mmCIF file of C-alpha atoms and ligand atoms in Angstrom:
data_model
loop_
_atom_site.group_PDB
_atom_site.id
_atom_site.type_symbol
_atom_site.label_atom_id
_atom_site.label_comp_id
_atom_site.label_asym_id
_atom_site.label_seq_id
_atom_site.Cartn_x
_atom_site.Cartn_y
_atom_site.Cartn_z
ATOM 1 C CA UNK X 142 7.164 -20.490 7.624
ATOM 2 C CA UNK X 143 4.464 -17.834 7.146
ATOM 3 C CA UNK X 144 4.720 -14.114 7.731
ATOM 4 C CA UNK X 145 2.609 -10.975 7.413
ATOM 5 C CA UNK X 146 2.728 -7.328 8.481
ATOM 6 C CA UNK X 147 -0.423 -5.249 8.908
ATOM 7 C CA UNK X 148 -1.281 -1.668 9.899
ATOM 8 C CA UNK X 149 -4.426 -0.767 11.864
ATOM 9 C CA UNK X 150 -5.551 2.668 13.037
ATOM 10 C CA UNK X 151 -7.050 3.478 16.367
ATOM 11 C CA UNK X 152 -10.653 4.627 16.734
ATOM 12 C CA UNK X 153 -12.546 6.915 19.088
ATOM 13 C CA UNK X 154 -16.108 5.968 19.949
ATOM 14 C CA UNK X 155 -18.814 8.595 19.417
ATOM 15 C CA UNK X 156 -21.441 6.257 20.845
ATOM 16 C CA UNK X 157 -19.513 4.435 23.531
ATOM 17 C CA UNK X 158 -19.212 0.750 24.272
ATOM 18 C CA UNK X 159 -19.498 0.419 28.021
ATOM 19 C CA UNK X 160 -20.337 -2.883 29.655
ATOM 20 C CA UNK X 161 -20.102 -6.535 28.720
ATOM 21 C CA UNK X 162 -22.887 -9.077 28.529
ATOM 22 C CA UNK X 163 -20.252 -11.835 28.309
ATOM 23 C CA UNK X 164 -16.755 -11.164 29.638
ATOM 24 C CA UNK X 165 -15.056 -14.190 28.087
ATOM 25 C CA UNK X 166 -16.511 -13.593 24.620
ATOM 26 C CA UNK X 167 -16.423 -9.774 24.810
ATOM 27 C CA UNK X 168 -20.089 -9.445 23.926
ATOM 28 C CA UNK X 169 -21.145 -5.856 24.662
ATOM 29 C CA UNK X 170 -24.326 -4.736 26.376
ATOM 30 C CA UNK X 171 -24.884 -2.055 23.727
ATOM 31 C CA UNK X 172 -23.922 -1.412 20.127
ATOM 32 C CA UNK X 173 -21.445 1.418 19.528
ATOM 33 C CA UNK X 174 -20.125 3.655 16.752
ATOM 34 C CA UNK X 175 -16.693 5.169 16.222
ATOM 35 C CA UNK X 176 -14.485 7.262 13.990
ATOM 36 C CA UNK X 177 -11.200 5.701 12.875
ATOM 37 C CA UNK X 178 -8.280 8.160 13.084
ATOM 38 C CA UNK X 179 -5.395 8.379 10.645
ATOM 39 C CA UNK X 180 -2.809 9.893 12.969
ATOM 40 C CA UNK X 181 -2.602 6.975 15.389
ATOM 41 C CA UNK X 182 -1.854 3.405 14.368
ATOM 42 C CA UNK X 183 -0.090 0.133 15.144
ATOM 43 C CA UNK X 184 2.105 -1.880 12.765
ATOM 44 C CA UNK X 185 2.347 -5.567 13.598
ATOM 45 C CA UNK X 186 4.467 -8.335 12.128
ATOM 46 C CA UNK X 187 3.839 -12.016 12.781
ATOM 47 C CA UNK X 188 5.961 -14.969 11.919
ATOM 48 C CA UNK X 189 4.802 -18.557 12.310
ATOM 49 C CA UNK X 190 7.312 -21.375 12.269
ATOM 50 C CA UNK X 191 7.517 -24.976 13.467
ATOM 51 C CA UNK X 192 11.113 -24.176 14.441
ATOM 52 C CA UNK X 193 9.914 -21.812 17.200
ATOM 53 C CA UNK X 194 9.820 -23.241 20.719
ATOM 54 C CA UNK X 195 7.542 -20.634 22.316
ATOM 55 C CA UNK X 196 5.317 -17.667 21.537
ATOM 56 C CA UNK X 197 7.158 -14.365 21.686
ATOM 57 C CA UNK X 198 5.773 -10.857 21.945
ATOM 58 C CA UNK X 199 7.835 -7.773 21.247
ATOM 59 C CA UNK X 200 6.304 -4.326 21.739
ATOM 60 C CA UNK X 201 8.084 -1.193 20.521
ATOM 61 C CA UNK X 202 11.295 -3.213 20.296
ATOM 62 C CA UNK X 203 11.069 -4.608 23.836
ATOM 63 C CA UNK X 204 10.590 -8.307 24.472
ATOM 64 C CA UNK X 205 7.571 -8.552 26.792
ATOM 65 C CA UNK X 206 7.254 -10.439 30.067
ATOM 66 C CA UNK X 207 5.768 -13.918 30.379
ATOM 67 C CA UNK X 208 2.603 -12.395 31.774
ATOM 68 C CA UNK X 209 2.116 -10.019 28.816
ATOM 69 C CA UNK X 210 3.012 -12.782 26.354
ATOM 70 C CA UNK X 211 0.484 -15.143 27.937
ATOM 71 C CA UNK X 212 -2.295 -12.628 27.192
ATOM 72 C CA UNK X 213 -1.251 -12.553 23.554
ATOM 73 C CA UNK X 214 -0.938 -16.368 23.417
ATOM 74 C CA UNK X 215 -4.555 -16.637 24.522
ATOM 75 C CA UNK X 216 -5.508 -14.491 21.517
ATOM 76 C CA UNK X 217 -3.194 -16.442 19.170
ATOM 77 C CA UNK X 218 -4.951 -19.647 20.287
ATOM 78 C CA UNK X 219 -8.216 -18.433 18.755
ATOM 79 C CA UNK X 220 -6.529 -18.257 15.350
ATOM 80 C CA UNK X 221 -4.563 -21.484 15.808
ATOM 81 C CA UNK X 222 -7.816 -23.248 16.552
ATOM 82 C CA UNK X 223 -9.561 -21.692 13.558
ATOM 83 C CA UNK X 224 -6.709 -22.636 11.201
ATOM 84 C CA UNK X 225 -6.152 -25.992 12.844
ATOM 85 C CA UNK X 226 -2.461 -25.224 13.345
ATOM 86 C CA UNK X 227 -0.275 -25.518 16.394
ATOM 87 C CA UNK X 228 3.035 -23.779 15.632
ATOM 88 C CA UNK X 229 4.376 -21.092 17.937
ATOM 89 C CA UNK X 230 4.185 -17.499 16.765
ATOM 90 C CA UNK X 231 6.449 -14.475 17.128
ATOM 91 C CA UNK X 232 4.675 -11.127 17.271
ATOM 92 C CA UNK X 233 6.474 -7.823 16.789
ATOM 93 C CA UNK X 234 4.331 -4.746 17.269
ATOM 94 C CA UNK X 235 5.111 -1.031 17.019
ATOM 95 C CA UNK X 236 2.686 1.625 18.206
ATOM 96 C CA UNK X 237 2.609 4.945 16.399
ATOM 97 C CA UNK X 238 0.574 6.650 19.033
ATOM 98 C CA UNK X 239 2.541 9.730 20.066
ATOM 99 C CA UNK X 240 3.403 9.226 23.714
ATOM 100 C CA UNK X 241 2.053 12.670 24.475
ATOM 101 C CA UNK X 242 -1.380 11.563 23.225
ATOM 102 C CA UNK X 243 -1.635 9.303 26.257
ATOM 103 C CA UNK X 244 -4.121 7.080 24.476
ATOM 104 C CA UNK X 245 -4.572 3.396 24.989
ATOM 105 C CA UNK X 246 -3.678 1.494 21.861
ATOM 106 C CA UNK X 247 -5.466 -1.812 22.440
ATOM 107 C CA UNK X 248 -7.927 -1.077 19.602
ATOM 108 C CA UNK X 249 -5.270 -0.647 16.893
ATOM 109 C CA UNK X 250 -3.049 -3.316 18.485
ATOM 110 C CA UNK X 251 -5.557 -6.169 18.384
ATOM 111 C CA UNK X 252 -6.938 -5.098 15.000
ATOM 112 C CA UNK X 253 -3.424 -5.163 13.492
ATOM 113 C CA UNK X 254 -2.618 -8.499 15.132
ATOM 114 C CA UNK X 255 -5.883 -10.039 13.908
ATOM 115 C CA UNK X 256 -5.181 -8.766 10.390
ATOM 116 C CA UNK X 257 -1.622 -10.132 10.373
ATOM 117 C CA UNK X 258 -2.704 -13.547 11.692
ATOM 118 C CA UNK X 259 -5.499 -13.764 9.129
ATOM 119 C CA UNK X 260 -2.944 -13.221 6.362
ATOM 120 C CA UNK X 261 -0.078 -15.309 7.701
ATOM 121 C CA UNK X 262 -2.366 -18.284 8.313
ATOM 122 C CA UNK X 263 -4.079 -17.880 4.948
ATOM 123 C CA UNK X 264 -7.472 -17.827 6.638
ATOM 124 C CA UNK X 265 -8.833 -15.246 4.190
ATOM 125 C CA UNK X 266 -11.619 -14.174 6.520
ATOM 126 C CA UNK X 267 -13.565 -11.145 5.327
ATOM 127 C CA UNK X 268 -13.210 -8.072 7.553
ATOM 128 C CA UNK X 269 -16.578 -8.470 9.225
ATOM 129 C CA UNK X 270 -15.791 -12.021 10.290
ATOM 130 C CA UNK X 271 -12.275 -10.973 11.274
ATOM 131 C CA UNK X 272 -13.757 -8.267 13.489
ATOM 132 C CA UNK X 273 -15.392 -10.994 15.609
ATOM 133 C CA UNK X 274 -11.869 -12.283 16.306
ATOM 134 C CA UNK X 275 -10.338 -8.849 16.970
ATOM 135 C CA UNK X 276 -13.174 -8.331 19.467
ATOM 136 C CA UNK X 277 -11.808 -11.148 21.635
ATOM 137 C CA UNK X 278 -8.591 -9.158 22.221
ATOM 138 C CA UNK X 279 -10.288 -5.891 23.158
ATOM 139 C CA UNK X 280 -13.837 -4.796 22.448
ATOM 140 C CA UNK X 281 -12.887 -1.505 20.826
ATOM 141 C CA UNK X 282 -10.551 -3.384 18.413
ATOM 142 C CA UNK X 283 -13.681 -4.752 16.693
ATOM 143 C CA UNK X 284 -14.214 -1.327 15.106
ATOM 144 C CA UNK X 285 -10.597 -0.703 14.042
ATOM 145 C CA UNK X 286 -10.774 -3.136 11.113
ATOM 146 C CA UNK X 287 -12.624 -0.545 9.056
ATOM 147 C CA UNK X 288 -11.993 3.105 8.244
ATOM 148 C CA UNK X 289 -14.268 6.118 8.733
ATOM 149 C CA UNK X 290 -17.437 5.742 10.795
ATOM 150 C CA UNK X 291 -17.862 2.177 11.993
ATOM 151 C CA UNK X 292 -20.665 0.494 13.897
ATOM 152 C CA UNK X 293 -20.091 -2.440 16.212
ATOM 153 C CA UNK X 294 -23.379 -4.301 16.237
ATOM 154 C CA UNK X 295 -23.690 -6.010 19.571
ATOM 155 C CA UNK X 296 -25.331 -9.039 17.964
ATOM 156 C CA UNK X 297 -26.606 -11.973 19.951
ATOM 157 C CA UNK X 298 -23.674 -14.372 19.799
ATOM 158 C CA UNK X 299 -19.917 -14.466 19.289
ATOM 159 C CA UNK X 300 -20.438 -15.007 15.574
ATOM 160 C CA UNK X 301 -22.593 -11.968 14.905
ATOM 161 C CA UNK X 302 -21.183 -9.384 17.330
ATOM 162 C CA UNK X 303 -19.222 -7.612 14.601
ATOM 163 C CA UNK X 304 -18.233 -4.354 12.973
ATOM 164 C CA UNK X 305 -19.780 -2.915 9.856
ATOM 165 C CA UNK X 306 -18.582 0.149 7.955
ATOM 166 C CA UNK X 307 -21.105 3.007 8.053
ATOM 167 C CA UNK X 308 -19.492 5.860 6.081
ATOM 168 C CA UNK X 309 -15.945 6.548 4.905
ATOM 169 C CA UNK X 310 -15.992 9.954 6.695
ATOM 170 C CA UNK X 311 -14.567 11.504 3.588
ATOM 171 C CA UNK X 312 -15.999 14.858 4.576
ATOM 172 C CA UNK X 313 -14.780 17.773 6.635
ATOM 173 C CA UNK X 314 -14.353 16.018 9.961
ATOM 174 C CA UNK X 315 -11.539 15.453 12.425
ATOM 175 C CA UNK X 316 -10.432 15.491 16.042
ATOM 176 C CA UNK X 317 -8.165 17.491 18.277
ATOM 177 C CA UNK X 318 -6.851 15.264 21.039
ATOM 178 C CA UNK X 319 -6.104 17.020 24.307
ATOM 179 C CA UNK X 320 -3.604 14.912 26.230
ATOM 180 C CA UNK X 321 -4.444 15.977 29.747
ATOM 181 C CA UNK X 322 -2.400 13.262 31.391
ATOM 182 C CA UNK X 323 -0.346 10.624 29.657
ATOM 183 C CA UNK X 324 0.226 8.277 32.558
ATOM 184 C CA UNK X 325 -1.533 4.904 32.566
ATOM 185 C CA UNK X 326 -5.161 4.933 33.670
ATOM 186 C CA UNK X 327 -5.917 4.083 37.263
ATOM 187 C CA UNK X 328 -8.956 1.907 36.609
ATOM 188 C CA UNK X 329 -8.866 -0.149 33.420
ATOM 189 C CA UNK X 330 -11.909 0.024 31.181
ATOM 190 C CA UNK X 331 -12.377 -3.689 31.789
ATOM 191 C CA UNK X 332 -12.722 -3.192 35.529
ATOM 192 C CA UNK X 333 -14.593 0.092 35.223
ATOM 193 C CA UNK X 334 -17.230 -1.503 33.006
ATOM 194 C CA UNK X 335 -17.718 -4.440 35.316
ATOM 195 C CA UNK X 336 -18.145 -2.205 38.332
ATOM 196 C CA UNK X 337 -20.635 0.011 36.475
ATOM 197 C CA UNK X 338 -22.719 -2.888 35.132
ATOM 198 C CA UNK X 339 -22.858 -4.548 38.537
ATOM 199 C CA UNK X 340 -23.477 -1.582 40.807
ATOM 200 C CA UNK X 341 -24.683 1.561 39.016
ATOM 201 C CA UNK X 342 -28.452 2.202 39.198
ATOM 202 C CA UNK X 343 -28.014 4.387 36.102
ATOM 203 C CA UNK X 344 -26.601 1.578 33.989
ATOM 204 C CA UNK X 345 -29.894 0.292 32.473
ATOM 205 C CA UNK X 346 -30.681 3.862 31.406
ATOM 206 C CA UNK X 347 -27.265 4.080 29.743
ATOM 207 C CA UNK X 348 -27.924 0.951 27.670
ATOM 208 C CA UNK X 349 -31.363 2.147 26.652
ATOM 209 C CA UNK X 350 -30.214 5.593 25.613
ATOM 210 C CA UNK X 351 -27.124 4.260 23.768
ATOM 211 C CA UNK X 352 -29.370 2.281 21.436
ATOM 212 C CA UNK X 353 -31.471 5.387 20.707
ATOM 213 C CA UNK X 354 -28.377 7.543 20.197
ATOM 214 C CA UNK X 355 -27.013 5.042 17.723
ATOM 215 C CA UNK X 356 -30.073 5.330 15.507
ATOM 216 C CA UNK X 357 -29.942 9.129 15.699
ATOM 217 C CA UNK X 358 -26.211 9.414 14.994
ATOM 218 C CA UNK X 359 -26.458 7.157 11.948
ATOM 219 C CA UNK X 360 -29.119 9.486 10.569
ATOM 220 C CA UNK X 361 -26.880 12.505 11.231
ATOM 221 C CA UNK X 362 -23.987 10.791 9.452
ATOM 222 C CA UNK X 363 -26.164 9.915 6.501
ATOM 223 C CA UNK X 364 -27.128 13.540 5.934
ATOM 224 C CA UNK X 365 -23.726 14.866 7.089
ATOM 225 C CA UNK X 366 -25.342 16.951 9.823
ATOM 226 C CA UNK X 367 -22.198 17.826 11.762
ATOM 227 C CA UNK X 368 -23.940 19.777 14.522
ATOM 228 C CA UNK X 369 -26.272 16.896 15.329
ATOM 229 C CA UNK X 370 -23.372 14.430 15.133
ATOM 230 C CA UNK X 371 -21.410 16.486 17.647
ATOM 231 C CA UNK X 372 -24.319 16.985 20.028
ATOM 232 C CA UNK X 373 -25.097 13.269 20.148
ATOM 233 C CA UNK X 374 -21.389 12.443 20.597
ATOM 234 C CA UNK X 375 -20.903 14.790 23.552
ATOM 235 C CA UNK X 376 -24.132 13.709 25.182
ATOM 236 C CA UNK X 377 -23.257 10.005 24.804
ATOM 237 C CA UNK X 378 -19.879 10.474 26.472
ATOM 238 C CA UNK X 379 -21.367 12.387 29.397
ATOM 239 C CA UNK X 380 -24.098 9.786 29.877
ATOM 240 C CA UNK X 381 -21.468 7.046 29.989
ATOM 241 C CA UNK X 382 -19.469 8.971 32.596
ATOM 242 C CA UNK X 383 -22.684 9.626 34.514
ATOM 243 C CA UNK X 384 -23.365 5.897 34.681
ATOM 244 C CA UNK X 385 -19.832 5.325 36.014
ATOM 245 C CA UNK X 386 -20.235 7.976 38.694
ATOM 246 C CA UNK X 387 -23.290 6.074 39.910
ATOM 247 C CA UNK X 388 -21.189 2.954 40.522
ATOM 248 C CA UNK X 389 -20.178 1.842 44.011
ATOM 249 C CA UNK X 390 -17.448 2.937 44.407
ATOM 250 C CA UNK X 391 -17.912 5.844 41.989
ATOM 251 C CA UNK X 392 -15.590 5.888 38.991
ATOM 252 C CA UNK X 393 -14.318 9.313 38.028
ATOM 253 C CA UNK X 394 -11.922 9.694 35.116
ATOM 254 C CA UNK X 395 -12.160 13.491 35.023
ATOM 255 C CA UNK X 396 -9.201 15.561 36.149
ATOM 256 C CA UNK X 397 -9.188 19.334 36.636
ATOM 257 C CA UNK X 398 -7.592 19.760 33.210
ATOM 258 C CA UNK X 399 -10.313 17.626 31.600
ATOM 259 C CA UNK X 400 -12.878 20.123 32.867
ATOM 260 C CA UNK X 401 -10.706 22.969 31.642
ATOM 261 C CA UNK X 402 -10.720 21.452 28.139
ATOM 262 C CA UNK X 403 -14.491 20.936 28.248
ATOM 263 C CA UNK X 404 -15.007 24.561 29.266
ATOM 264 C CA UNK X 405 -12.678 25.754 26.509
ATOM 265 C CA UNK X 406 -14.741 23.812 23.960
ATOM 266 C CA UNK X 407 -17.926 25.414 25.277
ATOM 267 C CA UNK X 408 -16.339 28.850 24.889
ATOM 268 C CA UNK X 409 -15.347 27.978 21.339
ATOM 269 C CA UNK X 410 -18.942 27.013 20.602
ATOM 270 C CA UNK X 411 -20.165 30.319 22.027
ATOM 271 C CA UNK X 412 -17.819 31.958 19.539
ATOM 272 C CA UNK X 413 -19.514 30.067 16.743
ATOM 273 C CA UNK X 414 -16.989 27.271 16.217
ATOM 274 C CA UNK X 415 -18.813 23.970 16.198
ATOM 275 C CA UNK X 416 -16.825 21.463 18.265
ATOM 276 C CA UNK X 417 -17.782 18.818 20.798
ATOM 277 C CA UNK X 418 -15.997 16.758 23.438
ATOM 278 C CA UNK X 419 -15.821 13.076 24.083
ATOM 279 C CA UNK X 420 -13.879 11.198 26.783
ATOM 280 C CA UNK X 421 -13.062 7.554 27.369
ATOM 281 C CA UNK X 422 -11.757 5.620 30.355
ATOM 282 C CA UNK X 423 -9.183 8.274 31.169
ATOM 283 C CA UNK X 424 -8.796 12.029 31.637
ATOM 284 C CA UNK X 425 -7.911 12.913 28.027
ATOM 285 C CA UNK X 426 -10.398 14.933 26.022
ATOM 286 C CA UNK X 427 -11.036 14.425 22.323
ATOM 287 C CA UNK X 428 -12.609 17.306 20.449
ATOM 288 C CA UNK X 429 -14.728 16.375 17.448
ATOM 289 C CA UNK X 430 -14.613 19.163 14.899
ATOM 290 C CA UNK X 431 -14.451 20.176 11.286
ATOM 291 C CA UNK X 432 -10.964 19.205 10.130
ATOM 292 C CA UNK X 433 -10.750 22.580 8.397
ATOM 293 C CA UNK X 434 -11.202 24.266 11.807
ATOM 294 C CA UNK X 435 -8.884 21.965 13.773
ATOM 295 C CA UNK X 436 -5.863 24.290 13.562
ATOM 296 C CA UNK X 437 -7.948 27.211 14.785
ATOM 297 C CA UNK X 438 -9.257 25.111 17.690
ATOM 298 C CA UNK X 439 -5.766 23.906 18.541
ATOM 299 C CA UNK X 440 -4.584 27.508 18.536
ATOM 300 C CA UNK X 441 -7.325 28.501 21.017
ATOM 301 C CA UNK X 442 -6.548 25.537 23.250
ATOM 302 C CA UNK X 443 -2.913 26.595 23.512
ATOM 303 C CA UNK X 444 -4.171 29.198 25.989
ATOM 304 C CA UNK X 445 -4.553 26.270 28.432
ATOM 305 C CA UNK X 446 -2.370 23.467 27.070
ATOM 306 C CA UNK X 447 1.092 23.146 25.535
ATOM 307 C CA UNK X 448 1.317 22.313 21.823
ATOM 308 C CA UNK X 449 2.796 18.912 22.749
ATOM 309 C CA UNK X 450 -0.492 18.116 24.478
ATOM 310 C CA UNK X 451 -2.547 18.860 21.361
ATOM 311 C CA UNK X 452 -2.754 16.510 18.409
ATOM 312 C CA UNK X 453 -4.865 16.851 15.281
ATOM 313 C CA UNK X 454 -6.080 13.845 13.333
ATOM 314 C CA UNK X 455 -8.342 13.322 10.362
ATOM 315 C CA UNK X 456 -10.351 10.180 9.606
ATOM 316 C CA UNK X 457 -8.347 7.016 9.054
ATOM 317 C CA UNK X 458 -8.697 4.026 6.798
ATOM 318 C CA UNK X 459 -9.210 0.357 7.608
ATOM 319 C CA UNK X 460 -6.461 -2.228 8.054
ATOM 320 C CA UNK X 461 -3.990 -2.883 5.267
ATOM 321 C CA UNK X 462 -0.882 -4.963 4.802
ATOM 322 C CA UNK X 463 2.481 -3.216 4.782
ATOM 323 C CA UNK X 464 4.501 -3.150 1.596
ATOM 324 C CA UNK X 465 7.843 -5.037 1.711
ATOM 325 C CA UNK X 466 9.570 -1.614 1.763
ATOM 326 C CA UNK X 467 7.537 -0.383 4.729
ATOM 327 C CA UNK X 468 8.168 -3.659 6.564
ATOM 328 C CA UNK X 469 11.893 -3.419 5.827
ATOM 329 C CA UNK X 470 12.020 -0.163 7.777
ATOM 330 C CA UNK X 471 11.414 -2.249 10.899
ATOM 331 C CA UNK X 472 13.793 -4.975 9.677
ATOM 332 C CA UNK X 473 10.808 -7.212 9.024
ATOM 333 C CA UNK X 474 11.386 -9.406 6.000
ATOM 334 C CA UNK X 475 8.192 -10.553 4.332
ATOM 335 C CA UNK X 476 9.890 -13.109 2.091
HETATM 336 C C1 DP6 L 666 -14.565 3.944 27.009
HETATM 337 O O1 DP6 L 666 -12.166 -1.862 24.344
HETATM 338 O O2 DP6 L 666 -10.572 -0.917 26.053
HETATM 339 O O3 DP6 L 666 -13.066 3.507 25.217
HETATM 340 O O4 DP6 L 666 -13.104 -4.706 25.737
HETATM 341 O O5 DP6 L 666 -12.316 -4.615 28.081
HETATM 342 O O6 DP6 L 666 -10.666 -4.388 26.203
HETATM 343 P P1 DP6 L 666 -12.087 -4.159 26.696
HETATM 344 O O7 DP6 L 666 -12.295 -2.587 26.756
HETATM 345 P P2 DP6 L 666 -11.922 -1.434 25.731
HETATM 346 O O8 DP6 L 666 -13.007 -0.375 26.164
HETATM 347 C C2 DP6 L 666 -13.250 0.782 25.479
HETATM 348 C C3 DP6 L 666 -14.143 1.648 26.284
HETATM 349 C C4 DP6 L 666 -14.268 3.070 25.810
HETATM 350 C C5 DP6 L 666 -15.424 3.235 24.837
HETATM 351 C C6 DP6 L 666 -15.243 2.717 23.441
HETATM 352 O O9 DP6 L 666 -14.120 2.708 22.898
HETATM 353 O O10 DP6 L 666 -16.274 2.366 22.861
#
């Protein structure tokens, strides 16, 4: 019997990943770059035993349906194949993403699961190689293996489409998450991407400009130019949403409150507080800011949103295994 428990944090892309070149292998059309967040994470425990008669998947204490478990089994197969093992696996996963944040947790979920499987199977893959496995669960999970600023290099094959750490973000940087709407998104990113790649006339321009933005943002990170970092981040998000709006049928993730948050951020900038928005495949708005100014920004945003809708997070670290004591809090025994 082998067991392991691993924690992975979620990440928010500053240069977005939008569009797949290969849907089965999760090869992206463009490279991307993200910031790992400390406030939001997933803890995952795996147990492998030849006494088990099926794969099992428990999420937040609830045993999942056959359909949900089948998705996980597909991912487990990649590791079983790599390790040349065939036992069934039980997966127990707990998301520490405040429900009010309304954020998808597939990035931290698949990063934590990949980390736990790597340990439990004794594969000892380095994090870069492991990121090529996490990628097969959800593209954004590729970047959650590492902390701070992380680049996902699109690569040219399944073996080299991987994450690399760029900077530990150990400077004055953070995010205020504005949870505009916490209900599940109407169009999944998977579907939204496909529709954009296949039908938006703006899509080639998106890919071209994402590659340029990536070079520019890495320079800004290197010299810790926060203003430049923020400008590129906001512009990248809007260009991605622009490409979606050009799809047939147009994809619009904005809600009235998203616009309200964007306007509030512009007002804050006019008042001299440097902060910038980014948005993903949903209506929530993430405000990139100086961590030292996050409370002040949150305070201003309470004019439009309740405090439950506003969450501050600093940069997070890469994956790590849980201590036996931490695991015991979930009743997970590592021995
Ligand atoms: C807009 O990683 O959720 O958040 O690879 O299909 O699982 P799949 O998609 P996912 O897409 C993330 C899209 C994004 C941008 C980003 O995180 O880079």
